Short mmCIF file of C-alpha atoms in Angstrom, two decimals:
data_model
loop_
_atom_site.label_atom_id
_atom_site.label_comp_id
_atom_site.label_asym_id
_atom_site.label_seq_id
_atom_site.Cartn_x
_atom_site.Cartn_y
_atom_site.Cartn_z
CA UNK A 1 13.68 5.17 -6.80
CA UNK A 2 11.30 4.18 -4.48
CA UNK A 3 7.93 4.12 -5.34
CA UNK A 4 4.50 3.54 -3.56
CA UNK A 5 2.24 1.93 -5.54
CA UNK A 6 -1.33 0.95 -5.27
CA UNK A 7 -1.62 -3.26 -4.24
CA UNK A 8 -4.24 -3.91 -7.02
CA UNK A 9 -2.12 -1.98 -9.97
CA UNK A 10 -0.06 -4.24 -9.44
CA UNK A 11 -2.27 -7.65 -9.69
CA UNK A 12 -3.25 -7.67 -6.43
CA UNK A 13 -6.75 -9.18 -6.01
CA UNK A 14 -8.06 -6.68 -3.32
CA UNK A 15 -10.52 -4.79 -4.99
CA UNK A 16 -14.18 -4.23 -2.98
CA UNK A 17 -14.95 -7.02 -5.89
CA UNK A 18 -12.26 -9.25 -5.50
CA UNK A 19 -10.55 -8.69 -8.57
CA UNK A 20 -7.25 -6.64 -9.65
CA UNK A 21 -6.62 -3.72 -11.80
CA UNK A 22 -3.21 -4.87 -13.13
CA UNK A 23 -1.62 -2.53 -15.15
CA UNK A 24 0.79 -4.09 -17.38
CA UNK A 25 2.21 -0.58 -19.32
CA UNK A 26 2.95 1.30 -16.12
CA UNK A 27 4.48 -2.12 -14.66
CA UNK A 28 6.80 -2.16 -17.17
CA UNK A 29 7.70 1.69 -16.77
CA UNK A 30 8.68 0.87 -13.12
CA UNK A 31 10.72 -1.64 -14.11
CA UNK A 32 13.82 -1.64 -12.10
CA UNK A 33 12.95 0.39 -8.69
CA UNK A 34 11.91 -0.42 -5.73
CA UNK A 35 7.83 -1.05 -5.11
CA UNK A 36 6.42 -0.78 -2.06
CA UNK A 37 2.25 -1.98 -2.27
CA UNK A 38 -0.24 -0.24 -0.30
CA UNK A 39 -4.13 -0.84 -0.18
CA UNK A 40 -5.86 1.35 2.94
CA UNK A 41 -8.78 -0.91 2.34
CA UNK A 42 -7.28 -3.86 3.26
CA UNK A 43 -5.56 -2.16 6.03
CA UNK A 44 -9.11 -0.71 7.28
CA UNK A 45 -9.93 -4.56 7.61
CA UNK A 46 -12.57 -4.47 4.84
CA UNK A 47 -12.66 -7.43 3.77
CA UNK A 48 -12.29 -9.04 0.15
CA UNK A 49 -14.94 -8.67 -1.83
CA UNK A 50 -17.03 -6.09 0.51
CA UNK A 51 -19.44 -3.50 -0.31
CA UNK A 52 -18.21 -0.85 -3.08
CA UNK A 53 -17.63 2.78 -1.30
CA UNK A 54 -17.76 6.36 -2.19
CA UNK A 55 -17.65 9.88 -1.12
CA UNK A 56 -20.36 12.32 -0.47
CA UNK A 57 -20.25 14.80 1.19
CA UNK A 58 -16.79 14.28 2.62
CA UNK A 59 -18.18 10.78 4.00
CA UNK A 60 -17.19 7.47 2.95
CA UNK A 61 -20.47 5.21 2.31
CA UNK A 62 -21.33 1.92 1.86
CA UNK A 63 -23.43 1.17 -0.93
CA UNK A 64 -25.84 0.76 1.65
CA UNK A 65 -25.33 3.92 2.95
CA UNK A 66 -22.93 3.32 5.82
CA UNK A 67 -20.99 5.39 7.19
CA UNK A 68 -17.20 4.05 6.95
CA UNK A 69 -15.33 6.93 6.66
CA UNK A 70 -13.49 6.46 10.68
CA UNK A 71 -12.61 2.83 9.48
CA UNK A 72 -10.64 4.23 6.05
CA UNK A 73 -9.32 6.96 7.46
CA UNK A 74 -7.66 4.70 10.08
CA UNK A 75 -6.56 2.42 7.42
CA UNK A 76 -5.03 5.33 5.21
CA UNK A 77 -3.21 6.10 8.15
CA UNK A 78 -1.54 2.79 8.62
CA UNK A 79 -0.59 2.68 4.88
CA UNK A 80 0.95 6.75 5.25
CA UNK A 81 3.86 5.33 7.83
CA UNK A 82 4.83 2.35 5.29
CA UNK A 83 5.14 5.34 2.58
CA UNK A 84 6.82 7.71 4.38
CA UNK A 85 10.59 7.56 2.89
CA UNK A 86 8.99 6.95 -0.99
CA UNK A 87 9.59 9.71 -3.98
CA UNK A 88 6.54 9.18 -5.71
CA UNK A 89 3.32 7.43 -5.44
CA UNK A 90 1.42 6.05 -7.99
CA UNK A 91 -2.57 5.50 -6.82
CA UNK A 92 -6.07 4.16 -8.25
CA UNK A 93 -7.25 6.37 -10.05
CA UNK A 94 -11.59 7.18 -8.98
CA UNK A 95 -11.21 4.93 -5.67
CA UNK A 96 -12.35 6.24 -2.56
CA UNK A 97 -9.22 5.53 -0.74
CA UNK A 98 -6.48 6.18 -3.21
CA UNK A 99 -8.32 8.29 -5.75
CA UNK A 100 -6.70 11.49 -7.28
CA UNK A 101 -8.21 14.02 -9.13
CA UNK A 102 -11.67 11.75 -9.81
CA UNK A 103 -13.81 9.96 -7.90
CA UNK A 104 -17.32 8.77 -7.98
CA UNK A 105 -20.29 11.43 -6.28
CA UNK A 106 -21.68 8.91 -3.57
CA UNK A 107 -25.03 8.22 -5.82
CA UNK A 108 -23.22 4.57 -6.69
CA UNK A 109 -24.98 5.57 -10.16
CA UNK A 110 -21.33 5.39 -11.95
CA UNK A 111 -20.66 9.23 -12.08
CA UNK A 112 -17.56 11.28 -11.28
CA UNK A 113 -16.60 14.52 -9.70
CA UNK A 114 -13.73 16.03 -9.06
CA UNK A 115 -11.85 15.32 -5.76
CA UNK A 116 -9.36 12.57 -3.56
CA UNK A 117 -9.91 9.82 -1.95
CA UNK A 118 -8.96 9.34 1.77
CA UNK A 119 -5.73 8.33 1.43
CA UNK A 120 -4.65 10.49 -1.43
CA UNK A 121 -5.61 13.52 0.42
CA UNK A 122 -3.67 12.35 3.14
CA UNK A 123 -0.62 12.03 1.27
CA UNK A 124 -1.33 15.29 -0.75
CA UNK A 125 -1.27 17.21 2.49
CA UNK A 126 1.93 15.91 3.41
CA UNK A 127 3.34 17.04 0.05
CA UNK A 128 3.58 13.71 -1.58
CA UNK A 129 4.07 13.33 -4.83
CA UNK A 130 1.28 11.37 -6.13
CA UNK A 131 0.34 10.44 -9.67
CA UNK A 132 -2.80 8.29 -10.50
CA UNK A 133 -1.96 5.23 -13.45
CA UNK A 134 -3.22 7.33 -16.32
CA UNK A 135 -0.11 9.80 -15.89
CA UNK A 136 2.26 7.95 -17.42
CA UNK A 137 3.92 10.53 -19.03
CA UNK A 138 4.62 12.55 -15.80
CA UNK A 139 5.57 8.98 -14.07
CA UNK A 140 8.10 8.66 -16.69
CA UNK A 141 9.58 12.21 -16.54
CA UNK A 142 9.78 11.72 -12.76
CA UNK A 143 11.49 8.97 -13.03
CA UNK A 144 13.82 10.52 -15.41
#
């Protein structure tokens, strides 16, 4: 299979911090197909480390309060056409760009609501199967 995977799951150091979110467990699971890395950030031009983001209010903000969300959107574009012929993607869970199901409410105070990041909802909408790392049981019945 071919799967679309999220840069900094993979070890990536392209985090807003600089760091990774390697994820050993689900790197093993994949083990065997074909990984294509993605990071809408880094194709937005933000670059590494930069200000952490969120969403409020359907806005993408700094965590000074600037309004980015024209930059990630344009960078979640760029990262849809390298995705395009993928089965599955597998995304950061709580980011602002490839969060699915959680992400953090805009106040930079640490809590979460329910929603998608930029990019996720992008590739919801195009009926993309997308999984965030903690579904590794789903991952693993996808991929048989």
């Amino acid at each position: 299979m071919k799967i679309g995977i999220s840069a900094c799951l993979c070890g990536k150091k392209v985090r807003y911090d600089g760091s990774d979110k390697k994820d050993e467990e689900l790197l093993k699971l994949l083990q065997g197909h074909e990984l294509i890395e993605i990071c809408p950030e880094l194709s937005a031009g933000f670059s590494i480390p930069h200000e952490a983001l969120e969403i409020k209010d359907g806005k993408v903000l700094t965590s000074s309060f600037i309004d980015v969300t024209e930059k990630l959107t344009q960078g979640s574009l760029k990262e849809l056409s390298k995705i395009a012929d993928c089965d599955l993607l597998i995304l950061k869970q709580k980011s602002p760009s490839c969060g699915k199901g959680k992400i953090y409410d805009g106040s930079f105070s640490g809590k979460l609501v329910e929603g998608n990041g930029i990019f996720a909802k992008l590739c919801l909408e195009k009926g993309i199967k997308v999984f965030s790392e903690e579904d590794k049981i789903s991952i693993e019945k996808e991929l048989g």
